[in-house]
Amino acid sequence: MSPAQPDPTHPHADPATPGPTRARITNLYEGLLREVTGDHGGNGTILAHRAYRREEAPAPIAFVDLVVLPPHTSIGLHRHADDHETYVILSGRGRMTLDGAEFGVREGDVITNRPYGEHGLANDGDTELKLLVFEVGPLDGAR
């Protein structure tokens, strides 16, 4: 079976099979990733997919993004409001800037960006850097 095809033996591969709200397992490499050029003023075009977004109702998690930084691209330096944004490096290596300090990151690293803190990430290598980004915000719904 090719990796681009859903597994017909998986219980949720058939839309007629009862299961969670999603009838089919999705795959990032089947058209979900979209191009984002100059993310937060960064260099080049990265790929991203918003897997989850908090709607109007207050909830602790605001969003979950899956992001791919091709070689020599970046997420520019930026700040958020009163939330904690966490980067989980899934594969690859890069350079993180966090509140003025720059340091190397690699697969398995978890970096929490404090509320109102400045942060950015660059893939300065020759292979893709893949990461999960999620934002946890206040529960008061004041956004």
Coordinates of N, CA and C in Angstrom, one line a residue:
M1 N 0.8 -1.2 0.0 CA 0.0 0.0 0.0 C 0.9 1.2 0.0
S2 N 0.6 2.2 -0.9 CA 1.4 3.4 -0.9 C 1.0 4.3 0.3
P3 N 2.0 5.1 0.8 CA 1.8 5.9 1.9 C 0.7 7.0 1.7
A4 N 0.5 7.3 0.4 CA -0.5 8.4 0.1 C -1.9 7.9 0.1
Q5 N -2.1 6.6 0.2 CA -3.5 6.1 0.3 C -3.9 5.8 1.7
P6 N -5.2 6.0 2.1 CA -5.6 5.6 3.4 C -5.6 4.1 3.6
D7 N -5.4 3.7 4.8 CA -5.3 2.2 5.1 C -6.8 1.7 5.2
P8 N -7.2 0.8 4.2 CA -8.6 0.4 4.3 C -8.9 -0.5 5.5
T9 N -7.9 -1.0 6.2 CA -8.2 -1.8 7.4 C -8.4 -0.9 8.6
H10 N -8.1 0.4 8.5 CA -8.2 1.2 9.7 C -9.7 1.4 9.9
P11 N -10.2 1.4 11.2 CA -11.6 1.5 11.4 C -12.3 2.8 11.0
H12 N -11.6 3.8 10.7 CA -12.2 5.1 10.3 C -11.9 5.4 8.9
A13 N -11.4 4.5 8.1 CA -11.0 4.7 6.7 C -12.3 4.9 5.8
D14 N -13.3 4.2 6.2 CA -14.6 4.2 5.4 C -15.5 5.2 6.1
P15 N -16.0 6.2 5.3 CA -16.9 7.2 5.9 C -18.2 6.6 6.5
A16 N -18.6 5.4 6.0 CA -19.8 4.7 6.5 C -19.5 4.1 7.9
T17 N -18.2 3.9 8.3 CA -17.9 3.3 9.5 C -18.0 4.3 10.7
P18 N -18.8 4.0 11.7 CA -18.9 4.9 12.9 C -17.5 5.2 13.5
G19 N -17.3 6.4 13.9 CA -16.1 6.8 14.5 C -16.1 8.2 14.9
P20 N -15.0 8.8 15.2 CA -15.0 10.2 15.5 C -15.5 11.1 14.4
T21 N -15.6 12.4 14.7 CA -16.2 13.3 13.7 C -15.5 13.3 12.4
R22 N -14.3 13.0 12.3 CA -13.5 12.9 11.0 C -13.7 11.5 10.5
A23 N -14.2 11.3 9.3 CA -14.5 10.0 8.7 C -13.2 9.3 8.1
R24 N -12.2 10.1 7.9 CA -11.0 9.6 7.3 C -9.7 10.1 8.0
I25 N -8.7 9.3 8.1 CA -7.5 9.8 8.7 C -6.8 10.7 7.6
T26 N -6.4 11.9 8.1 CA -5.8 12.9 7.2 C -4.3 12.7 7.2
N27 N -3.6 13.2 6.2 CA -2.2 13.1 6.1 C -1.7 14.4 5.6
L28 N -0.7 15.0 6.3 CA -0.2 16.3 6.0 C 0.3 16.4 4.6
Y29 N 0.8 15.3 4.1 CA 1.5 15.3 2.8 C 0.5 15.1 1.6
E30 N -0.8 15.1 2.0 CA -1.9 15.0 0.9 C -2.6 16.3 0.8
G31 N -1.9 17.3 0.6 CA -2.5 18.6 0.3 C -3.0 19.5 1.5
L32 N -2.8 19.1 2.7 CA -3.2 19.9 3.8 C -2.3 21.1 4.1
L33 N -1.0 20.9 3.9 CA 0.0 22.0 4.2 C -0.2 23.1 3.1
R34 N -0.3 24.3 3.6 CA -0.4 25.5 2.7 C 0.9 26.3 2.8
E35 N 1.2 27.0 1.7 CA 2.4 27.8 1.7 C 2.1 29.1 2.4
V36 N 3.1 29.6 3.2 CA 3.0 30.8 3.9 C 4.3 31.5 3.6
T37 N 4.3 32.7 3.0 CA 5.5 33.4 2.6 C 5.7 34.5 3.6
G38 N 6.9 34.6 4.1 CA 7.3 35.7 5.0 C 6.5 35.7 6.3
D39 N 6.3 34.5 6.9 CA 5.6 34.3 8.2 C 6.2 35.2 9.3
H40 N 5.5 36.1 9.8 CA 5.9 37.1 10.9 C 7.2 37.8 10.4
G41 N 7.3 38.0 9.1 CA 8.5 38.7 8.6 C 9.7 37.9 8.3
G42 N 9.5 36.5 8.4 CA 10.6 35.6 8.2 C 11.0 35.5 6.7
N43 N 12.0 34.7 6.5 CA 12.5 34.5 5.2 C 11.9 33.3 4.5
G44 N 11.6 33.5 3.2 CA 11.2 32.4 2.3 C 9.7 31.9 2.6
T45 N 9.4 30.8 2.1 CA 8.1 30.2 2.1 C 8.1 28.9 2.9
I46 N 7.3 28.9 4.0 CA 7.2 27.7 4.9 C 5.9 27.0 4.5
L47 N 5.7 25.9 5.1 CA 4.4 25.1 4.9 C 3.7 25.0 6.3
A48 N 2.4 25.2 6.3 CA 1.7 25.1 7.6 C 0.3 24.6 7.5
H49 N -0.2 23.9 8.5 CA -1.5 23.5 8.6 C -2.1 23.7 10.0
R50 N -3.2 24.5 10.1 CA -3.8 24.7 11.4 C -4.7 23.5 11.7
A51 N -4.2 22.6 12.6 CA -5.0 21.4 12.9 C -6.1 21.6 13.8
Y52 N -6.0 22.7 14.6 CA -7.1 23.0 15.6 C -7.1 24.5 15.8
R53 N -8.3 25.1 15.9 CA -8.4 26.5 16.2 C -9.6 26.7 17.2
R54 N -9.3 27.4 18.3 CA -10.3 27.7 19.3 C -11.3 28.7 18.6
E55 N -12.5 28.4 18.7 CA -13.5 29.4 18.2 C -13.8 30.4 19.3
E56 N -14.9 31.0 19.2 CA -15.3 32.1 20.2 C -15.4 31.6 21.6
A57 N -15.7 30.4 21.9 CA -15.9 29.9 23.3 C -14.5 29.8 23.9
P58 N -14.4 30.3 25.2 CA -13.1 30.2 25.9 C -12.6 28.8 26.0
A59 N -11.4 28.5 25.8 CA -10.8 27.2 26.0 C -9.3 27.4 26.2
P60 N -8.6 26.5 26.9 CA -7.2 26.8 27.2 C -6.3 26.7 25.9
I61 N -6.6 25.9 24.9 CA -5.8 25.8 23.8 C -6.4 26.7 22.7
A62 N -5.6 27.7 22.2 CA -6.1 28.6 21.1 C -5.9 27.9 19.8
F63 N -4.8 27.3 19.5 CA -4.6 26.6 18.2 C -3.5 25.6 18.3
V64 N -3.4 24.7 17.3 CA -2.4 23.7 17.1 C -2.0 23.8 15.7
D65 N -0.7 24.1 15.4 CA -0.3 24.2 14.0 C 0.8 23.1 13.8
L66 N 0.8 22.5 12.6 CA 1.9 21.7 12.1 C 2.6 22.5 11.1
V67 N 4.0 22.6 11.2 CA 4.7 23.5 10.4 C 6.0 22.8 9.8
V68 N 6.3 23.1 8.6 CA 7.5 22.6 8.0 C 8.3 23.8 7.5
L69 N 9.5 23.9 7.9 CA 10.4 25.0 7.4 C 11.4 24.3 6.5
P70 N 11.3 24.6 5.2 CA 12.3 24.1 4.3 C 13.7 24.7 4.6
P71 N 14.8 24.1 4.1 CA 16.1 24.7 4.3 C 16.1 26.2 4.1
H72 N 16.8 26.9 5.0 CA 17.1 28.4 4.8 C 15.8 29.2 4.8
T73 N 14.8 28.8 5.5 CA 13.6 29.6 5.7 C 13.4 29.9 7.2
S74 N 12.5 30.8 7.6 CA 12.3 31.1 9.0 C 10.9 31.7 9.3
I75 N 10.6 31.6 10.6 CA 9.5 32.3 11.2 C 10.1 33.5 11.8
G76 N 9.8 34.7 11.4 CA 10.4 35.9 11.9 C 10.1 36.2 13.4
L77 N 10.9 37.1 13.9 CA 10.7 37.5 15.3 C 9.4 38.2 15.5
H78 N 8.7 37.7 16.5 CA 7.3 38.3 16.8 C 7.0 38.1 18.2
R79 N 5.9 38.7 18.6 CA 5.3 38.6 20.0 C 3.9 38.2 19.9
H80 N 3.4 37.6 20.9 CA 2.0 37.3 21.1 C 1.5 38.1 22.4
A81 N 0.3 38.0 22.7 CA -0.3 38.7 23.9 C -0.1 37.8 25.1
D82 N -1.1 37.6 25.9 CA -1.0 37.0 27.2 C -1.2 35.5 27.1
D83 N -0.4 34.8 26.2 CA -0.5 33.4 26.0 C 0.9 32.8 26.1
H84 N 0.9 31.5 26.2 CA 2.2 30.7 26.1 C 2.1 30.0 24.8
E85 N 3.1 30.2 23.9 CA 3.1 29.5 22.7 C 4.3 28.6 22.8
T86 N 4.1 27.3 22.5 CA 5.1 26.3 22.6 C 5.5 25.7 21.3
Y87 N 6.8 25.5 21.0 CA 7.3 24.9 19.8 C 7.8 23.5 20.2
V88 N 7.4 22.5 19.5 CA 7.9 21.1 19.7 C 8.6 20.7 18.4
I89 N 9.9 20.6 18.5 CA 10.7 20.2 17.3 C 10.5 18.7 17.0
L90 N 9.9 18.4 15.9 CA 9.6 17.0 15.6 C 10.8 16.4 14.8
S91 N 11.4 17.1 13.9 CA 12.6 16.6 13.2 C 13.4 17.8 12.7
G92 N 14.7 17.6 12.4 CA 15.5 18.6 11.9 C 16.2 19.4 13.0
R93 N 16.9 20.5 12.5 CA 17.6 21.4 13.4 C 17.5 22.8 13.0
G94 N 17.7 23.7 13.9 CA 17.5 25.1 13.6 C 18.1 26.0 14.6
R95 N 17.8 27.4 14.5 CA 18.3 28.4 15.4 C 17.0 29.1 16.0
M96 N 16.8 29.1 17.3 CA 15.7 29.7 17.9 C 16.2 31.0 18.5
T97 N 15.4 32.0 18.4 CA 15.7 33.3 19.1 C 14.5 33.5 20.1
L98 N 14.9 33.6 21.4 CA 13.9 33.7 22.5 C 14.4 34.9 23.4
D99 N 13.6 36.0 23.4 CA 13.9 37.1 24.2 C 15.3 37.6 24.1
G100 N 15.8 37.7 22.8 CA 17.1 38.2 22.6 C 18.3 37.2 22.6
A101 N 18.0 36.0 23.2 CA 19.0 34.9 23.2 C 18.8 34.0 22.0
E102 N 19.9 33.6 21.3 CA 19.8 32.7 20.2 C 20.5 31.4 20.5
F103 N 19.9 30.3 20.2 CA 20.5 29.0 20.5 C 20.0 27.9 19.5
G104 N 20.7 26.8 19.4 CA 20.4 25.7 18.5 C 19.2 24.9 19.1
V105 N 18.4 24.4 18.2 CA 17.3 23.5 18.6 C 17.4 22.3 17.7
R106 N 16.9 21.1 18.2 CA 16.9 19.9 17.4 C 15.7 19.0 17.8
E107 N 15.6 17.9 17.1 CA 14.5 17.0 17.3 C 14.3 16.7 18.8
G108 N 13.1 16.8 19.3 CA 12.8 16.5 20.7 C 12.8 17.7 21.6
D109 N 13.3 18.9 21.1 CA 13.3 20.0 22.0 C 11.9 20.6 22.1
V110 N 11.6 21.1 23.3 CA 10.3 21.8 23.6 C 10.7 23.2 24.1
I111 N 10.2 24.2 23.4 CA 10.5 25.6 23.8 C 9.2 26.3 24.1
T112 N 9.1 26.9 25.3 CA 7.9 27.6 25.6 C 8.2 29.1 25.6
N113 N 7.4 29.8 24.8 CA 7.6 31.3 24.6 C 6.6 32.0 25.6
R114 N 7.2 32.7 26.5 CA 6.4 33.3 27.6 C 5.4 34.4 27.0
P115 N 4.4 34.7 27.8 CA 3.5 35.8 27.4 C 4.3 37.1 27.1
Y116 N 3.9 37.7 26.0 CA 4.5 39.0 25.5 C 6.0 38.8 25.1
G117 N 6.6 37.6 25.2 CA 8.0 37.4 24.8 C 8.2 37.4 23.3
E118 N 9.4 37.8 22.9 CA 9.8 37.8 21.5 C 10.4 36.5 21.1
H119 N 10.0 35.9 20.0 CA 10.6 34.7 19.6 C 10.5 34.5 18.0
G120 N 11.4 33.7 17.5 CA 11.4 33.3 16.1 C 12.3 32.1 15.9
L121 N 12.1 31.5 14.7 CA 12.8 30.2 14.5 C 13.4 30.2 13.1
A122 N 14.6 29.8 12.9 CA 15.2 29.7 11.5 C 15.7 28.3 11.3
N123 N 15.5 27.8 10.1 CA 16.1 26.6 9.6 C 17.3 27.0 8.9
D124 N 18.5 26.9 9.5 CA 19.7 27.3 8.9 C 20.4 26.1 8.3
G125 N 19.7 24.9 8.2 CA 20.4 23.7 7.7 C 19.9 23.4 6.3
D126 N 20.3 22.2 5.8 CA 20.0 21.7 4.5 C 18.9 20.7 4.4
T127 N 18.2 20.4 5.5 CA 17.0 19.5 5.5 C 15.9 20.2 6.2
E128 N 14.7 19.7 6.0 CA 13.5 20.3 6.5 C 13.5 20.2 8.1
L129 N 12.9 21.3 8.7 CA 12.7 21.3 10.1 C 11.2 21.2 10.3
K130 N 10.7 20.2 11.0 CA 9.3 20.1 11.2 C 9.0 20.3 12.7
L131 N 7.9 21.0 12.9 CA 7.5 21.3 14.3 C 6.0 21.4 14.5
L132 N 5.6 21.2 15.8 CA 4.3 21.4 16.2 C 4.3 22.7 17.1
V133 N 3.3 23.5 16.8 CA 3.2 24.8 17.5 C 1.8 24.8 18.2
F134 N 1.8 25.1 19.5 CA 0.5 25.2 20.1 C 0.5 26.4 21.1
E135 N -0.7 27.1 21.1 CA -0.8 28.2 22.0 C -1.8 28.0 23.1
V136 N -1.4 28.2 24.3 CA -2.3 28.1 25.4 C -2.5 29.5 26.0
G137 N -3.8 29.9 26.0 CA -4.1 31.3 26.4 C -5.0 31.3 27.7
P138 N -5.3 32.5 28.1 CA -6.1 32.6 29.3 C -7.5 32.1 29.0
L139 N -8.2 31.7 30.1 CA -9.6 31.1 30.0 C -10.6 32.2 30.0
D140 N -10.3 33.5 30.2 CA -11.3 34.5 30.4 C -12.0 34.9 29.1
G141 N -11.4 34.4 28.0 CA -12.0 34.7 26.7 C -11.7 36.1 26.2
A142 N -10.9 36.9 26.9 CA -10.6 38.3 26.5 C -9.5 38.2 25.5
R143 N -9.9 38.2 24.2 CA -8.9 38.2 23.1 C -9.3 39.3 22.2

